[in-house]
Coordinates of C-alpha atoms and ligand atoms in Angstrom, one line a residue:
X28 CA 4.9 -18.0 20.3
X29 CA 5.9 -18.1 16.6
X30 CA 7.1 -21.4 15.4
X31 CA 10.0 -20.6 13.1
X32 CA 10.3 -24.2 11.9
X33 CA 6.8 -24.2 10.5
X34 CA 6.6 -20.6 9.4
X35 CA 7.5 -19.9 5.8
X36 CA 7.5 -16.2 6.4
X37 CA 10.1 -16.4 9.2
X38 CA 13.0 -18.1 7.6
X39 CA 16.0 -16.1 8.7
X40 CA 19.0 -14.8 6.8
X41 CA 17.4 -14.0 3.5
X42 CA 15.5 -11.0 2.2
X43 CA 12.8 -11.6 -0.3
X44 CA 12.4 -9.1 -3.0
X45 CA 9.0 -8.6 -4.5
X46 CA 9.0 -7.3 -8.1
X47 CA 6.3 -4.9 -9.2
X48 CA 7.7 -4.4 -12.6
X49 CA 11.1 -4.6 -14.4
X50 CA 12.2 -1.5 -12.6
X51 CA 10.4 -1.5 -9.3
X52 CA 11.0 -4.0 -6.5
X53 CA 10.4 -4.1 -2.8
X54 CA 13.1 -5.3 -0.4
X55 CA 16.2 -4.0 -2.1
X56 CA 18.0 -0.7 -1.4
X57 CA 15.4 1.3 -3.4
X58 CA 12.4 2.5 -1.4
X59 CA 9.1 2.0 -3.1
X60 CA 6.6 4.8 -2.7
X61 CA 3.0 4.1 -3.7
X62 CA 0.8 7.1 -3.8
X63 CA -2.7 8.1 -5.0
X64 CA -6.2 8.6 -3.9
X65 CA -8.1 6.4 -1.4
X66 CA -10.6 5.7 -4.2
X67 CA -10.5 6.0 -8.0
X68 CA -13.3 8.6 -8.6
X69 CA -12.9 9.5 -12.3
X70 CA -10.5 9.4 -15.3
X71 CA -9.6 13.1 -15.0
X72 CA -8.8 12.7 -11.3
X73 CA -6.4 9.8 -12.0
X74 CA -4.9 11.7 -15.0
X75 CA -4.1 14.6 -12.8
X76 CA -2.7 12.3 -10.1
X77 CA -0.5 10.3 -12.5
X78 CA 0.8 13.4 -14.3
X79 CA 1.5 15.4 -11.2
X80 CA 3.2 12.6 -9.3
X81 CA 5.8 12.1 -12.0
X82 CA 7.4 15.2 -10.3
X83 CA 7.6 13.4 -7.0
X84 CA 8.6 10.8 -8.2
X85 CA 6.6 7.9 -6.9
X86 CA 7.1 4.3 -8.0
X87 CA 3.5 3.1 -8.1
X88 CA 0.0 4.4 -8.1
X89 CA -2.8 3.4 -5.8
X90 CA -6.5 3.8 -6.0
X91 CA -9.3 1.7 -4.6
X92 CA -12.1 0.5 -6.9
X93 CA -13.7 -2.0 -4.5
X94 CA -13.9 -0.1 -1.2
X95 CA -14.5 -1.7 2.2
X96 CA -16.6 1.0 3.9
X97 CA -17.9 0.9 7.5
X98 CA -21.3 2.0 6.2
X99 CA -23.1 0.2 3.4
X100 CA -24.5 3.6 2.4
X101 CA -21.1 5.1 1.8
X102 CA -19.4 5.2 -1.7
X103 CA -18.4 1.6 -2.5
X104 CA -16.0 2.3 -5.3
X105 CA -16.4 2.4 -9.1
X106 CA -15.7 -1.3 -9.5
X107 CA -14.8 -2.5 -13.0
X108 CA -15.1 1.0 -14.5
X109 CA -12.5 2.2 -11.9
X110 CA -10.2 -0.8 -12.7
X111 CA -10.3 0.2 -16.4
X112 CA -9.2 3.7 -15.5
X113 CA -6.3 2.3 -13.4
X114 CA -5.3 0.1 -16.2
X115 CA -5.3 3.0 -18.6
X116 CA -3.0 5.0 -16.3
X117 CA -0.7 2.0 -15.9
X118 CA -0.1 1.7 -19.6
X119 CA -0.1 5.4 -20.5
X120 CA 2.3 6.4 -17.7
X121 CA 4.2 3.2 -17.6
X122 CA 3.7 2.9 -13.8
X123 CA 2.6 -0.1 -11.7
X124 CA -0.8 0.1 -10.0
X125 CA -2.0 -1.3 -6.7
X126 CA -5.6 -1.8 -5.8
X127 CA -7.6 -3.7 -3.2
X128 CA -9.2 -7.1 -3.7
X129 CA -12.2 -7.8 -1.4
X130 CA -13.5 -11.1 -2.7
X131 CA -12.3 -14.3 -4.3
X132 CA -14.5 -13.5 -7.3
X133 CA -12.6 -10.3 -8.0
X134 CA -9.1 -11.8 -8.1
X135 CA -8.9 -12.8 -11.7
X136 CA -10.2 -9.5 -13.1
X137 CA -8.0 -7.4 -10.8
X138 CA -5.0 -9.6 -11.5
X139 CA -5.5 -9.0 -15.2
X140 CA -5.2 -5.2 -14.8
X141 CA -3.1 -4.4 -11.7
X142 CA 0.4 -5.1 -10.7
X143 CA -0.3 -5.8 -7.0
X144 CA -3.4 -6.9 -5.1
X145 CA -4.0 -5.3 -1.8
X146 CA -5.6 -7.1 1.1
X147 CA -7.2 -4.5 3.3
X148 CA -7.1 -4.6 7.1
X149 CA -10.6 -5.7 7.3
X150 CA -9.8 -8.8 5.3
X151 CA -6.5 -9.7 6.9
X152 CA -8.1 -12.8 8.4
X153 CA -10.4 -13.7 5.5
X154 CA -8.7 -17.0 5.3
X155 CA -10.5 -18.2 2.1
X156 CA -9.4 -15.0 0.3
X157 CA -5.8 -15.5 1.5
X158 CA -5.8 -19.1 0.3
X159 CA -7.1 -18.1 -3.1
X160 CA -4.4 -15.3 -3.3
X161 CA -1.9 -18.0 -2.6
X162 CA -2.8 -19.3 -6.0
X163 CA -2.6 -16.0 -7.8
X164 CA 0.5 -15.1 -9.8
X165 CA 0.7 -11.5 -8.5
X166 CA 2.4 -9.7 -5.7
X167 CA 0.1 -9.2 -2.6
X168 CA 0.2 -6.2 -0.3
X169 CA -1.1 -7.6 3.0
X170 CA -2.2 -4.9 5.4
X171 CA -2.2 -5.5 9.1
X172 CA -5.7 -6.0 10.7
X173 CA -7.2 -3.3 12.8
X174 CA -6.3 -5.1 16.0
X175 CA -4.1 -7.9 14.8
X176 CA -1.1 -9.1 16.8
X177 CA 2.2 -9.4 15.1
X178 CA 1.8 -13.2 15.2
X179 CA -1.6 -13.0 13.6
X180 CA -0.2 -10.8 10.9
X181 CA 2.6 -13.2 10.1
X182 CA 0.2 -16.1 10.1
X183 CA -2.0 -14.3 7.7
X184 CA 1.0 -14.0 5.4
X185 CA 1.7 -17.7 6.0
X186 CA -1.7 -18.5 4.4
X187 CA -0.7 -16.8 1.2
X188 CA 2.9 -18.3 1.2
X189 CA 1.8 -21.8 2.1
X190 CA -0.7 -21.8 -0.8
X191 CA 2.0 -21.1 -3.3
X192 CA 2.5 -17.4 -3.6
X193 CA 5.8 -16.1 -2.2
X194 CA 5.4 -12.5 -3.4
X195 CA 4.0 -10.9 -0.2
X196 CA 4.7 -7.5 1.1
X197 CA 3.6 -6.6 4.7
X198 CA 2.0 -3.3 5.5
X199 CA 1.8 -1.7 8.9
X200 CA -1.1 0.8 8.8
X201 CA -1.8 1.5 12.5
X202 CA -3.7 -0.4 15.1
X203 CA -6.6 0.7 17.3
X204 CA -6.0 2.0 20.7
X205 CA -7.7 4.2 23.3
X206 CA -6.8 7.6 21.9
X207 CA -9.0 8.9 19.1
X208 CA -7.0 12.1 18.3
X209 CA -5.2 10.1 15.7
X210 CA -7.2 7.6 13.7
X211 CA -5.0 4.7 14.8
X212 CA -1.6 4.3 16.4
X213 CA 1.3 3.6 14.0
X214 CA 3.3 0.7 15.4
X215 CA 6.9 1.2 14.3
X216 CA 7.9 -1.4 16.8
X217 CA 6.0 -3.9 14.6
X218 CA 8.0 -2.7 11.6
X219 CA 11.3 -3.3 13.3
X220 CA 10.1 -6.6 14.6
X221 CA 8.7 -7.8 11.3
X222 CA 12.0 -6.9 9.6
X223 CA 13.8 -9.1 12.2
X224 CA 11.3 -11.9 12.3
X225 CA 10.5 -12.3 8.6
X226 CA 12.3 -12.1 5.3
X227 CA 9.4 -10.2 3.6
X228 CA 9.5 -6.6 2.6
X229 CA 7.6 -4.3 5.1
X230 CA 6.0 -1.0 4.1
X231 CA 4.1 1.6 6.1
X232 CA 0.8 3.4 5.5
X233 CA 1.1 6.6 7.5
X234 CA -2.2 7.9 6.1
X235 CA -4.6 5.3 7.6
X236 CA -2.4 5.2 10.7
X237 CA -2.7 8.8 11.6
X238 CA -5.8 9.9 9.7
X239 CA -4.9 13.6 9.5
X240 CA -3.0 14.9 6.5
X241 CA -0.8 17.3 8.5
X242 CA 0.6 14.4 10.5
X243 CA 1.4 12.1 7.5
X244 CA 4.9 13.6 6.7
X245 CA 6.5 13.1 10.1
X246 CA 5.3 9.6 10.3
X247 CA 6.5 8.8 6.8
X248 CA 9.9 10.0 7.7
X249 CA 9.9 8.0 10.9
X250 CA 8.9 4.9 9.0
X251 CA 11.7 5.3 6.5
X252 CA 14.2 5.9 9.4
X253 CA 12.9 2.8 11.1
X254 CA 13.8 0.5 8.2
X255 CA 10.6 0.3 6.2
X256 CA 11.0 -0.8 2.6
X257 CA 8.5 1.6 1.3
X258 CA 5.4 3.7 1.9
X259 CA 1.8 3.8 0.7
X260 CA 0.3 7.3 1.0
X261 CA -3.1 8.8 0.1
X262 CA -3.2 12.0 -1.9
X263 CA -5.8 13.7 -4.1
X264 CA -6.0 16.6 -6.6
X265 CA -8.6 18.3 -4.3
X266 CA -8.2 16.6 -0.9
X267 CA -11.3 18.3 0.6
X268 CA -13.4 16.9 -2.2
X269 CA -12.2 13.3 -1.8
X270 CA -15.1 10.9 -1.6
X271 CA -13.4 8.9 1.0
X272 CA -10.7 9.5 3.7
X273 CA -10.7 13.3 2.8
X274 CA -9.2 14.2 6.2
X275 CA -6.0 12.3 5.6
X276 CA -5.4 13.1 1.9
X277 CA -2.4 15.1 1.0
X278 CA -2.6 17.6 -1.8
X279 CA -0.4 16.6 -4.8
X280 CA 2.0 19.4 -4.1
X281 CA 2.3 18.2 -0.5
X282 CA 3.0 14.7 -1.8
X283 CA 5.8 16.0 -4.1
X284 CA 7.3 18.0 -1.2
X285 CA 7.1 14.9 1.0
X286 CA 9.1 12.8 -1.4
X287 CA 11.7 15.6 -1.6
X288 CA 12.1 15.7 2.2
X289 CA 12.3 12.0 2.4
X290 CA 15.4 11.9 0.3
X291 CA 17.9 12.8 3.0
X292 CA 16.2 10.5 5.5
X293 CA 16.4 7.6 3.0
X294 CA 20.1 8.4 2.4
X295 CA 20.8 8.4 6.1
X296 CA 19.6 4.8 6.4
X297 CA 21.3 3.6 3.2
X298 CA 18.2 3.7 1.0
X299 CA 17.4 5.5 -2.3
X300 CA 14.4 6.8 -4.0
X301 CA 14.3 6.2 -7.7
X302 CA 15.0 9.3 -9.8
X303 CA 12.3 10.8 -12.0
X304 CA 14.0 10.0 -15.2
X305 CA 13.7 6.3 -14.7
X306 CA 9.9 6.6 -14.6
X307 CA 9.4 8.8 -17.6
X308 CA 6.1 8.8 -19.4
X309 CA 5.8 5.9 -21.8
X310 CA 4.1 7.7 -24.7
Ligands
LIG128 C1 -7.1 1.7 1.9 O1 -5.9 1.5 1.7 O2 -7.8 2.5 1.3 C2 -7.7 1.0 3.1 C3 -9.0 0.9 3.1 O3 -6.8 0.7 4.0 P1 -7.0 -0.2 5.3 O4 -7.4 -1.5 4.9 O5 -5.6 -0.2 5.9 O6 -8.0 0.5 6.2
LIG129 MN1 -8.4 5.1 2.4

């Protein structure tokens, strides 16, 4: 059982807000939608994504540069070169960027260029990494492990909080089950439970949960209706050419449409999605 007395993440009666920038924060009445490709592949790819998604609008861009792949022979990410591309988009389009950190040695460099460091599912219980992120002065997006219980998920957040970093956002991204029609099973019960058990913002990744682009929109709507504070969604200028997770990538048009259809769902549960004007291009 969770020990609420010991658990920093489970203090009741308060809601932590986690700021990504002056204008974007998780945990308030505004939803935060993070969108972009699974992996940063090129400058022109990210230019297209950043430009097109201004129409959505989305509040942050994603793109992996260090990729945790099941096979060591699969594309591992562009590394530093990819991080530089993300940093360029961040300053050119005045939009926060989120990217995955896989190792302690990457923290400093990523923190210098990104607004939020993602801990992927495969690293949710990499305790040394979590402790080191507790000392980083950056918001952390902690994704639920592939088969982690809710208690294990909260305890992983505790590692970061107890080492000094209170800026943690939890992300439900589906858990493994017996059915392989969908990639994973989106656990919206966990979203409701985490919102009750913890004071941390909770977002949902419908892309990795379901694994098929045509099923992403319904799950995104359900996530917002269930009280999620935001979404992280994969999309790509040419989904079928995506070097990783092609099957689940939305086209950029589909991403724009999705945000449009999320508006009334958000309104029905008392949430808003930032208007496009507030995220206008910086230069
Ligand atoms: C990702 O966001 O690209 C990713 C690898 O996600 P997860 O860790 O949830 O599998
Ligand atoms: Mn992915």
